Amino acid sequence: YISIGNIYSEKNNFHKALYYYNLGKTVYNRLENYAGLSALLYNIANMHIKNNEPDLAISNYKKSIETAERINNPELLKVNYYSIAEAYALKQDFKNAYEYSNKHNIVADSINNLENNKQIAEISTNYESQKKENILLKQKTEIKLSELKRSRTILIISVIIIIAFLVLVVILIRSLKNIKKTTQLLVDQNFLITQKSDIITDNLNYAKIIQTALLPSHNDFKKLFQDSFILFMPKDII
């Protein structure tokens, strides 16, 4: 029914579109599908707007709003508040138009805040995870450096002993080889840490690009809210 109504709507045959929309509304009521019913009532109201029947449109917008409130659907509330405000404006009832416009703004801000907070929380979680990993790598490096210092101390003592006791020359040579291996291992690990640090920085810069892209276009924002501005103050990179 709704699909047939949509086709008639595209052909600007609003009378036929409303007929099939109302058949669909009967089925939705029987199924108690309130989400579908609210959306359909919104479409019916739009048909009445196109048919220059603002009073019937307002009546259906209000029914759609009541159903959306019943199922706590902020998206449906947002579009209904915006459209009913325009319908009242067509009737030059600017008091009601202003009231519903304010309701639309409140719901829209609430939806945007929830989405933005969720996205920021995800980015923040990823950043903290990378930061902890970097701290662990740094701690491991410090441990290796500490071990290297201890090895060097042992080496100095060994050299003194070797000088005193030429018999231990062979042991000294072996110790030197071990120290060289340890040093090379440390150099390799430092190189890996540097690479991971670069990856983390790249990820943060990529997150910055995503975060920036999530912001609405200033021009589009101005069209909806002329007396407005966008404040974007990321902490560090994001």
PDB file of N, CA and C in Angstrom, residues 98-183:
ATOM      1  N   TYR A  98       6.933  29.147  15.940  1.00  0.00           N
ATOM      2  CA  TYR A  98       8.113  29.405  16.773  1.00  0.00           C
ATOM      3  C   TYR A  98       8.237  28.340  17.861  1.00  0.00           C
ATOM      4  N   GLU A  99       7.102  27.941  18.450  1.00  0.00           N
ATOM      5  CA  GLU A  99       7.132  26.949  19.536  1.00  0.00           C
ATOM      6  C   GLU A  99       7.672  25.607  19.033  1.00  0.00           C
ATOM      7  N   TYR A 100       7.155  25.142  17.886  1.00  0.00           N
ATOM      8  CA  TYR A 100       7.609  23.845  17.364  1.00  0.00           C
ATOM      9  C   TYR A 100       9.021  23.925  16.785  1.00  0.00           C
ATOM     10  N   SER A 101       9.388  25.100  16.298  1.00  0.00           N
ATOM     11  CA  SER A 101      10.761  25.272  15.825  1.00  0.00           C
ATOM     12  C   SER A 101      11.742  25.120  16.976  1.00  0.00           C
ATOM     13  N   ASN A 102      11.382  25.674  18.143  1.00  0.00           N
ATOM     14  CA  ASN A 102      12.235  25.514  19.334  1.00  0.00           C
ATOM     15  C   ASN A 102      12.321  24.049  19.758  1.00  0.00           C
ATOM     16  N   LYS A 103      11.196  23.332  19.684  1.00  0.00           N
ATOM     17  CA  LYS A 103      11.206  21.910  20.046  1.00  0.00           C
ATOM     18  C   LYS A 103      12.113  21.129  19.097  1.00  0.00           C
ATOM     19  N   HIS A 104      12.041  21.483  17.807  1.00  0.00           N
ATOM     20  CA  HIS A 104      12.919  20.832  16.823  1.00  0.00           C
ATOM     21  C   HIS A 104      14.383  21.058  17.165  1.00  0.00           C
ATOM     22  N   ASN A 105      14.721  22.312  17.519  1.00  0.00           N
ATOM     23  CA  ASN A 105      16.118  22.625  17.841  1.00  0.00           C
ATOM     24  C   ASN A 105      16.598  21.850  19.057  1.00  0.00           C
ATOM     25  N   ILE A 106      15.733  21.731  20.071  1.00  0.00           N
ATOM     26  CA  ILE A 106      16.114  21.020  21.298  1.00  0.00           C
ATOM     27  C   ILE A 106      16.386  19.546  21.002  1.00  0.00           C
ATOM     28  N   VAL A 107      15.474  18.904  20.233  1.00  0.00           N
ATOM     29  CA  VAL A 107      15.644  17.483  19.909  1.00  0.00           C
ATOM     30  C   VAL A 107      16.861  17.272  19.016  1.00  0.00           C
ATOM     31  N   ALA A 108      17.040  18.175  18.019  1.00  0.00           N
ATOM     32  CA  ALA A 108      18.185  18.050  17.108  1.00  0.00           C
ATOM     33  C   ALA A 108      19.502  18.179  17.865  1.00  0.00           C
ATOM     34  N   ASP A 109      19.571  19.149  18.795  1.00  0.00           N
ATOM     35  CA  ASP A 109      20.787  19.313  19.598  1.00  0.00           C
ATOM     36  C   ASP A 109      21.051  18.082  20.448  1.00  0.00           C
ATOM     37  N   SER A 110      19.971  17.514  21.005  1.00  0.00           N
ATOM     38  CA  SER A 110      20.122  16.321  21.845  1.00  0.00           C
ATOM     39  C   SER A 110      20.668  15.149  21.044  1.00  0.00           C
ATOM     40  N   ILE A 111      20.137  14.953  19.818  1.00  0.00           N
ATOM     41  CA  ILE A 111      20.598  13.863  18.956  1.00  0.00           C
ATOM     42  C   ILE A 111      22.055  14.066  18.569  1.00  0.00           C
ATOM     43  N   ASN A 112      22.391  15.300  18.170  1.00  0.00           N
ATOM     44  CA  ASN A 112      23.773  15.594  17.762  1.00  0.00           C
ATOM     45  C   ASN A 112      24.748  15.391  18.910  1.00  0.00           C
ATOM     46  N   ASN A 113      24.345  15.812  20.119  1.00  0.00           N
ATOM     47  CA  ASN A 113      25.229  15.652  21.281  1.00  0.00           C
ATOM     48  C   ASN A 113      25.481  14.180  21.578  1.00  0.00           C
ATOM     49  N   LEU A 114      24.442  13.347  21.483  1.00  0.00           N
ATOM     50  CA  LEU A 114      24.606  11.921  21.744  1.00  0.00           C
ATOM     51  C   LEU A 114      25.556  11.287  20.728  1.00  0.00           C
ATOM     52  N   GLU A 115      25.369  11.634  19.434  1.00  0.00           N
ATOM     53  CA  GLU A 115      26.233  11.066  18.387  1.00  0.00           C
ATOM     54  C   GLU A 115      27.669  11.532  18.542  1.00  0.00           C
ATOM     55  N   ASN A 116      27.841  12.840  18.800  1.00  0.00           N
ATOM     56  CA  ASN A 116      29.202  13.378  18.943  1.00  0.00           C
ATOM     57  C   ASN A 116      29.911  12.787  20.146  1.00  0.00           C
ATOM     58  N   ASN A 117      29.175  12.670  21.272  1.00  0.00           N
ATOM     59  CA  ASN A 117      29.788  12.105  22.485  1.00  0.00           C
ATOM     60  C   ASN A 117      30.216  10.661  22.264  1.00  0.00           C
ATOM     61  N   LYS A 118      29.413   9.911  21.520  1.00  0.00           N
ATOM     62  CA  LYS A 118      29.753   8.521  21.242  1.00  0.00           C
ATOM     63  C   LYS A 118      31.011   8.424  20.385  1.00  0.00           C
ATOM     64  N   GLN A 119      31.075   9.257  19.341  1.00  0.00           N
ATOM     65  CA  GLN A 119      32.228   9.236  18.450  1.00  0.00           C
ATOM     66  C   GLN A 119      33.497   9.672  19.171  1.00  0.00           C
ATOM     67  N   ILE A 120      33.375  10.743  19.981  1.00  0.00           N
ATOM     68  CA  ILE A 120      34.537  11.233  20.727  1.00  0.00           C
ATOM     69  C   ILE A 120      35.006  10.191  21.740  1.00  0.00           C
ATOM     70  N   ALA A 121      34.053   9.493  22.369  1.00  0.00           N
ATOM     71  CA  ALA A 121      34.419   8.461  23.347  1.00  0.00           C
ATOM     72  C   ALA A 121      35.184   7.324  22.681  1.00  0.00           C
ATOM     73  N   GLU A 122      34.753   6.935  21.468  1.00  0.00           N
ATOM     74  CA  GLU A 122      35.453   5.869  20.745  1.00  0.00           C
ATOM     75  C   GLU A 122      36.864   6.291  20.374  1.00  0.00           C
ATOM     76  N   ILE A 123      37.000   7.522  19.873  1.00  0.00           N
ATOM     77  CA  ILE A 123      38.334   8.023  19.507  1.00  0.00           C
ATOM     78  C   ILE A 123      39.219   8.123  20.741  1.00  0.00           C
ATOM     79  N   SER A 124      38.643   8.609  21.849  1.00  0.00           N
ATOM     80  CA  SER A 124      39.410   8.757  23.083  1.00  0.00           C
ATOM     81  C   SER A 124      39.869   7.402  23.613  1.00  0.00           C
ATOM     82  N   THR A 125      38.990   6.401  23.505  1.00  0.00           N
ATOM     83  CA  THR A 125      39.342   5.054  23.960  1.00  0.00           C
ATOM     84  C   THR A 125      40.504   4.489  23.143  1.00  0.00           C
ATOM     85  N   ASN A 126      40.428   4.664  21.819  1.00  0.00           N
ATOM     86  CA  ASN A 126      41.524   4.189  20.959  1.00  0.00           C
ATOM     87  C   ASN A 126      42.830   4.907  21.278  1.00  0.00           C
ATOM     88  N   TYR A 127      42.728   6.215  21.521  1.00  0.00           N
ATOM     89  CA  TYR A 127      43.931   6.989  21.818  1.00  0.00           C
ATOM     90  C   TYR A 127      44.568   6.524  23.129  1.00  0.00           C
ATOM     91  N   GLU A 128      43.733   6.320  24.148  1.00  0.00           N
ATOM     92  CA  GLU A 128      44.257   5.881  25.451  1.00  0.00           C
ATOM     93  C   GLU A 128      44.893   4.492  25.338  1.00  0.00           C
ATOM     94  N   SER A 129      44.278   3.623  24.514  1.00  0.00           N
ATOM     95  CA  SER A 129      44.834   2.283  24.328  1.00  0.00           C
ATOM     96  C   SER A 129      46.222   2.352  23.691  1.00  0.00           C
ATOM     97  N   GLN A 130      46.345   3.188  22.648  1.00  0.00           N
ATOM     98  CA  GLN A 130      47.649   3.351  21.998  1.00  0.00           C
ATOM     99  C   GLN A 130      48.665   3.964  22.960  1.00  0.00           C
ATOM    100  N   LYS A 131      48.182   4.904  23.766  1.00  0.00           N
ATOM    101  CA  LYS A 131      49.072   5.571  24.721  1.00  0.00           C
ATOM    102  C   LYS A 131      49.612   4.580  25.760  1.00  0.00           C
ATOM    103  N   LYS A 132      48.743   3.689  26.263  1.00  0.00           N
ATOM    104  CA  LYS A 132      49.175   2.690  27.236  1.00  0.00           C
ATOM    105  C   LYS A 132      50.191   1.727  26.630  1.00  0.00           C
ATOM    106  N   GLU A 133      49.941   1.364  25.371  1.00  0.00           N
ATOM    107  CA  GLU A 133      50.877   0.454  24.698  1.00  0.00           C
ATOM    108  C   GLU A 133      52.250   1.101  24.563  1.00  0.00           C
ATOM    109  N   ASN A 134      52.254   2.386  24.251  1.00  0.00           N
ATOM    110  CA  ASN A 134      53.516   3.108  24.111  1.00  0.00           C
ATOM    111  C   ASN A 134      54.258   3.191  25.451  1.00  0.00           C
ATOM    112  N   ILE A 135      53.485   3.398  26.530  1.00  0.00           N
ATOM    113  CA  ILE A 135      54.100   3.468  27.863  1.00  0.00           C
ATOM    114  C   ILE A 135      54.741   2.125  28.227  1.00  0.00           C
ATOM    115  N   LEU A 136      54.051   1.027  27.906  1.00  0.00           N
ATOM    116  CA  LEU A 136      54.605  -0.302  28.193  1.00  0.00           C
ATOM    117  C   LEU A 136      55.897  -0.546  27.412  1.00  0.00           C
ATOM    118  N   LEU A 137      55.897  -0.125  26.143  1.00  0.00           N
ATOM    119  CA  LEU A 137      57.116  -0.279  25.342  1.00  0.00           C
ATOM    120  C   LEU A 137      58.262   0.541  25.926  1.00  0.00           C
ATOM    121  N   LYS A 138      57.921   1.737  26.390  1.00  0.00           N
ATOM    122  CA  LYS A 138      58.945   2.599  26.981  1.00  0.00           C
ATOM    123  C   LYS A 138      59.509   1.976  28.260  1.00  0.00           C
ATOM    124  N   GLN A 139      58.624   1.378  29.061  1.00  0.00           N
ATOM    125  CA  GLN A 139      59.074   0.738  30.302  1.00  0.00           C
ATOM    126  C   GLN A 139      60.007  -0.445  30.007  1.00  0.00           C
ATOM    127  N   LYS A 140      59.642  -1.212  28.957  1.00  0.00           N
ATOM    128  CA  LYS A 140      60.494  -2.340  28.587  1.00  0.00           C
ATOM    129  C   LYS A 140      61.877  -1.854  28.135  1.00  0.00           C
ATOM    130  N   THR A 141      61.896  -0.742  27.415  1.00  0.00           N
ATOM    131  CA  THR A 141      63.168  -0.181  26.965  1.00  0.00           C
ATOM    132  C   THR A 141      64.022   0.260  28.143  1.00  0.00           C
ATOM    133  N   GLU A 142      63.375   0.908  29.118  1.00  0.00           N
ATOM    134  CA  GLU A 142      64.103   1.362  30.297  1.00  0.00           C
ATOM    135  C   GLU A 142      64.698   0.180  31.062  1.00  0.00           C
ATOM    136  N   ILE A 143      63.933  -0.923  31.102  1.00  0.00           N
ATOM    137  CA  ILE A 143      64.441  -2.125  31.771  1.00  0.00           C
ATOM    138  C   ILE A 143      65.680  -2.648  31.050  1.00  0.00           C
ATOM    139  N   LYS A 144      65.606  -2.658  29.703  1.00  0.00           N
ATOM    140  CA  LYS A 144      66.753  -3.119  28.926  1.00  0.00           C
ATOM    141  C   LYS A 144      67.964  -2.210  29.138  1.00  0.00           C
ATOM    142  N   LEU A 145      67.725  -0.899  29.190  1.00  0.00           N
ATOM    143  CA  LEU A 145      68.824   0.037  29.426  1.00  0.00           C
ATOM    144  C   LEU A 145      69.453  -0.186  30.798  1.00  0.00           C
ATOM    145  N   SER A 146      68.575  -0.443  31.786  1.00  0.00           N
ATOM    146  CA  SER A 146      69.077  -0.714  33.128  1.00  0.00           C
ATOM    147  C   SER A 146      69.916  -1.985  33.149  1.00  0.00           C
ATOM    148  N   GLU A 147      69.438  -3.003  32.425  1.00  0.00           N
ATOM    149  CA  GLU A 147      70.198  -4.249  32.343  1.00  0.00           C
ATOM    150  C   GLU A 147      71.542  -4.024  31.653  1.00  0.00           C
ATOM    151  N   LEU A 148      71.519  -3.159  30.619  1.00  0.00           N
ATOM    152  CA  LEU A 148      72.761  -2.855  29.918  1.00  0.00           C
ATOM    153  C   LEU A 148      73.763  -2.149  30.834  1.00  0.00           C
ATOM    154  N   LYS A 149      73.262  -1.220  31.657  1.00  0.00           N
ATOM    155  CA  LYS A 149      74.141  -0.524  32.600  1.00  0.00           C
ATOM    156  C   LYS A 149      74.775  -1.502  33.577  1.00  0.00           C
ATOM    157  N   ARG A 150      73.951  -2.422  34.052  1.00  0.00           N
ATOM    158  CA  ARG A 150      74.489  -3.418  34.975  1.00  0.00           C
ATOM    159  C   ARG A 150      75.550  -4.284  34.280  1.00  0.00           C
ATOM    160  N   SER A 151      75.271  -4.608  33.017  1.00  0.00           N
ATOM    161  CA  SER A 151      76.248  -5.410  32.269  1.00  0.00           C
ATOM    162  C   SER A 151      77.563  -4.669  32.101  1.00  0.00           C
ATOM    163  N   ARG A 152      77.456  -3.359  31.832  1.00  0.00           N
ATOM    164  CA  ARG A 152      78.670  -2.566  31.683  1.00  0.00           C
ATOM    165  C   ARG A 152      79.461  -2.501  32.990  1.00  0.00           C
ATOM    166  N   THR A 153      78.755  -2.408  34.096  1.00  0.00           N
ATOM    167  CA  THR A 153      79.425  -2.392  35.399  1.00  0.00           C
ATOM    168  C   THR A 153      80.182  -3.708  35.633  1.00  0.00           C
ATOM    169  N   ILE A 154      79.465  -4.781  35.284  1.00  0.00           N
ATOM    170  CA  ILE A 154      80.111  -6.097  35.427  1.00  0.00           C
ATOM    171  C   ILE A 154      81.341  -6.194  34.532  1.00  0.00           C
ATOM    172  N   LEU A 155      81.211  -5.608  33.333  1.00  0.00           N
ATOM    173  CA  LEU A 155      82.328  -5.652  32.396  1.00  0.00           C
ATOM    174  C   LEU A 155      83.553  -4.911  32.944  1.00  0.00           C
ATOM    175  N   ILE A 156      83.300  -3.726  33.501  1.00  0.00           N
ATOM    176  CA  ILE A 156      84.422  -2.948  34.062  1.00  0.00           C
ATOM    177  C   ILE A 156      85.128  -3.731  35.158  1.00  0.00           C
ATOM    178  N   ILE A 157      84.313  -4.335  36.034  1.00  0.00           N
ATOM    179  CA  ILE A 157      84.901  -5.138  37.111  1.00  0.00           C
ATOM    180  C   ILE A 157      85.686  -6.313  36.524  1.00  0.00           C
ATOM    181  N   SER A 158      85.095  -6.903  35.465  1.00  0.00           N
ATOM    182  CA  SER A 158      85.757  -8.052  34.831  1.00  0.00           C
ATOM    183  C   SER A 158      87.092  -7.650  34.218  1.00  0.00           C
ATOM    184  N   VAL A 159      87.128  -6.450  33.595  1.00  0.00           N
ATOM    185  CA  VAL A 159      88.364  -5.977  32.980  1.00  0.00           C
ATOM    186  C   VAL A 159      89.459  -5.807  34.034  1.00  0.00           C
ATOM    187  N   ILE A 160      89.060  -5.222  35.157  1.00  0.00           N
ATOM    188  CA  ILE A 160      90.036  -5.034  36.239  1.00  0.00           C
ATOM    189  C   ILE A 160      90.570  -6.373  36.726  1.00  0.00           C
ATOM    190  N   ILE A 161      89.641  -7.325  36.868  1.00  0.00           N
ATOM    191  CA  ILE A 161      90.062  -8.653  37.335  1.00  0.00           C
ATOM    192  C   ILE A 161      90.967  -9.330  36.300  1.00  0.00           C
ATOM    193  N   ILE A 162      90.571  -9.130  34.993  1.00  0.00           N
ATOM    194  CA  ILE A 162      91.361  -9.762  33.927  1.00  0.00           C
ATOM    195  C   ILE A 162      92.790  -9.202  33.896  1.00  0.00           C
ATOM    196  N   ILE A 163      92.873  -7.848  34.111  1.00  0.00           N
ATOM    197  CA  ILE A 163      94.198  -7.248  34.146  1.00  0.00           C
ATOM    198  C   ILE A 163      95.021  -7.859  35.279  1.00  0.00           C
ATOM    199  N   ALA A 164      94.319  -8.071  36.394  1.00  0.00           N
ATOM    200  CA  ALA A 164      95.026  -8.653  37.536  1.00  0.00           C
ATOM    201  C   ALA A 164      95.313 -10.130  37.327  1.00  0.00           C
ATOM    202  N   PHE A 165      94.396 -10.747  36.646  1.00  0.00           N
ATOM    203  CA  PHE A 165      94.562 -12.197  36.445  1.00  0.00           C
ATOM    204  C   PHE A 165      94.440 -12.497  34.950  1.00  0.00           C
ATOM    205  N   LEU A 166      95.590 -12.593  34.292  1.00  0.00           N
ATOM    206  CA  LEU A 166      95.627 -12.836  32.856  1.00  0.00           C
ATOM    207  C   LEU A 166      94.966 -14.156  32.467  1.00  0.00           C
ATOM    208  N   VAL A 167      94.797 -14.981  33.474  1.00  0.00           N
ATOM    209  CA  VAL A 167      94.198 -16.284  33.200  1.00  0.00           C
ATOM    210  C   VAL A 167      92.751 -16.142  32.715  1.00  0.00           C
ATOM    211  N   LEU A 168      92.103 -15.011  33.061  1.00  0.00           N
ATOM    212  CA  LEU A 168      90.685 -14.846  32.745  1.00  0.00           C
ATOM    213  C   LEU A 168      90.458 -14.091  31.426  1.00  0.00           C
ATOM    214  N   VAL A 169      91.475 -13.981  30.584  1.00  0.00           N
ATOM    215  CA  VAL A 169      91.346 -13.249  29.317  1.00  0.00           C
ATOM    216  C   VAL A 169      90.258 -13.857  28.429  1.00  0.00           C
ATOM    217  N   VAL A 170      90.217 -15.144  28.352  1.00  0.00           N
ATOM    218  CA  VAL A 170      89.223 -15.810  27.493  1.00  0.00           C
ATOM    219  C   VAL A 170      87.801 -15.467  27.938  1.00  0.00           C
ATOM    220  N   ILE A 171      87.604 -15.453  29.247  1.00  0.00           N
ATOM    221  CA  ILE A 171      86.264 -15.114  29.779  1.00  0.00           C
ATOM    222  C   ILE A 171      85.887 -13.681  29.422  1.00  0.00           C
ATOM    223  N   LEU A 172      86.874 -12.774  29.461  1.00  0.00           N
ATOM    224  CA  LEU A 172      86.628 -11.366  29.135  1.00  0.00           C
ATOM    225  C   LEU A 172      86.167 -11.214  27.680  1.00  0.00           C
ATOM    226  N   ILE A 173      86.847 -11.944  26.770  1.00  0.00           N
ATOM    227  CA  ILE A 173      86.470 -11.864  25.345  1.00  0.00           C
ATOM    228  C   ILE A 173      85.023 -12.319  25.133  1.00  0.00           C
ATOM    229  N   ARG A 174      84.644 -13.370  25.779  1.00  0.00           N
ATOM    230  CA  ARG A 174      83.270 -13.862  25.657  1.00  0.00           C
ATOM    231  C   ARG A 174      82.253 -12.842  26.192  1.00  0.00           C
ATOM    232  N   SER A 175      82.605 -12.200  27.289  1.00  0.00           N
ATOM    233  CA  SER A 175      81.711 -11.182  27.865  1.00  0.00           C
ATOM    234  C   SER A 175      81.501 -10.030  26.896  1.00  0.00           C
ATOM    235  N   LEU A 176      82.615  -9.630  26.230  1.00  0.00           N
ATOM    236  CA  LEU A 176      82.499  -8.538  25.257  1.00  0.00           C
ATOM    237  C   LEU A 176      81.550  -8.903  24.119  1.00  0.00           C
ATOM    238  N   LYS A 177      81.635 -10.144  23.657  1.00  0.00           N
ATOM    239  CA  LYS A 177      80.745 -10.575  22.591  1.00  0.00           C
ATOM    240  C   LYS A 177      79.279 -10.528  23.028  1.00  0.00           C
ATOM    241  N   ASN A 178      79.039 -10.973  24.263  1.00  0.00           N
ATOM    242  CA  ASN A 178      77.667 -10.945  24.785  1.00  0.00           C
ATOM    243  C   ASN A 178      77.115  -9.518  24.873  1.00  0.00           C
ATOM    244  N   ILE A 179      77.995  -8.587  25.287  1.00  0.00           N
ATOM    245  CA  ILE A 179      77.562  -7.186  25.408  1.00  0.00           C
ATOM    246  C   ILE A 179      77.205  -6.617  24.040  1.00  0.00           C
ATOM    247  N   LYS A 180      78.008  -6.989  23.026  1.00  0.00           N
ATOM    248  CA  LYS A 180      77.713  -6.510  21.669  1.00  0.00           C
ATOM    249  C   LYS A 180      76.357  -7.013  21.196  1.00  0.00           C
ATOM    250  N   LYS A 181      76.056  -8.266  21.499  1.00  0.00           N
ATOM    251  CA  LYS A 181      74.761  -8.817  21.115  1.00  0.00           C
ATOM    252  C   LYS A 181      73.611  -8.090  21.820  1.00  0.00           C
ATOM    253  N   THR A 182      73.825  -7.827  23.128  1.00  0.00           N
ATOM    254  CA  THR A 182      72.793  -7.119  23.895  1.00  0.00           C
ATOM    255  C   THR A 182      72.562  -5.713  23.350  1.00  0.00           C
ATOM    256  N   THR A 183      73.691  -5.048  23.003  1.00  0.00           N
ATOM    257  CA  THR A 183      73.586  -3.687  22.461  1.00  0.00           C
ATOM    258  C   THR A 183      72.827  -3.681  21.146  1.00  0.00           C
TER     259      THR A 183
END
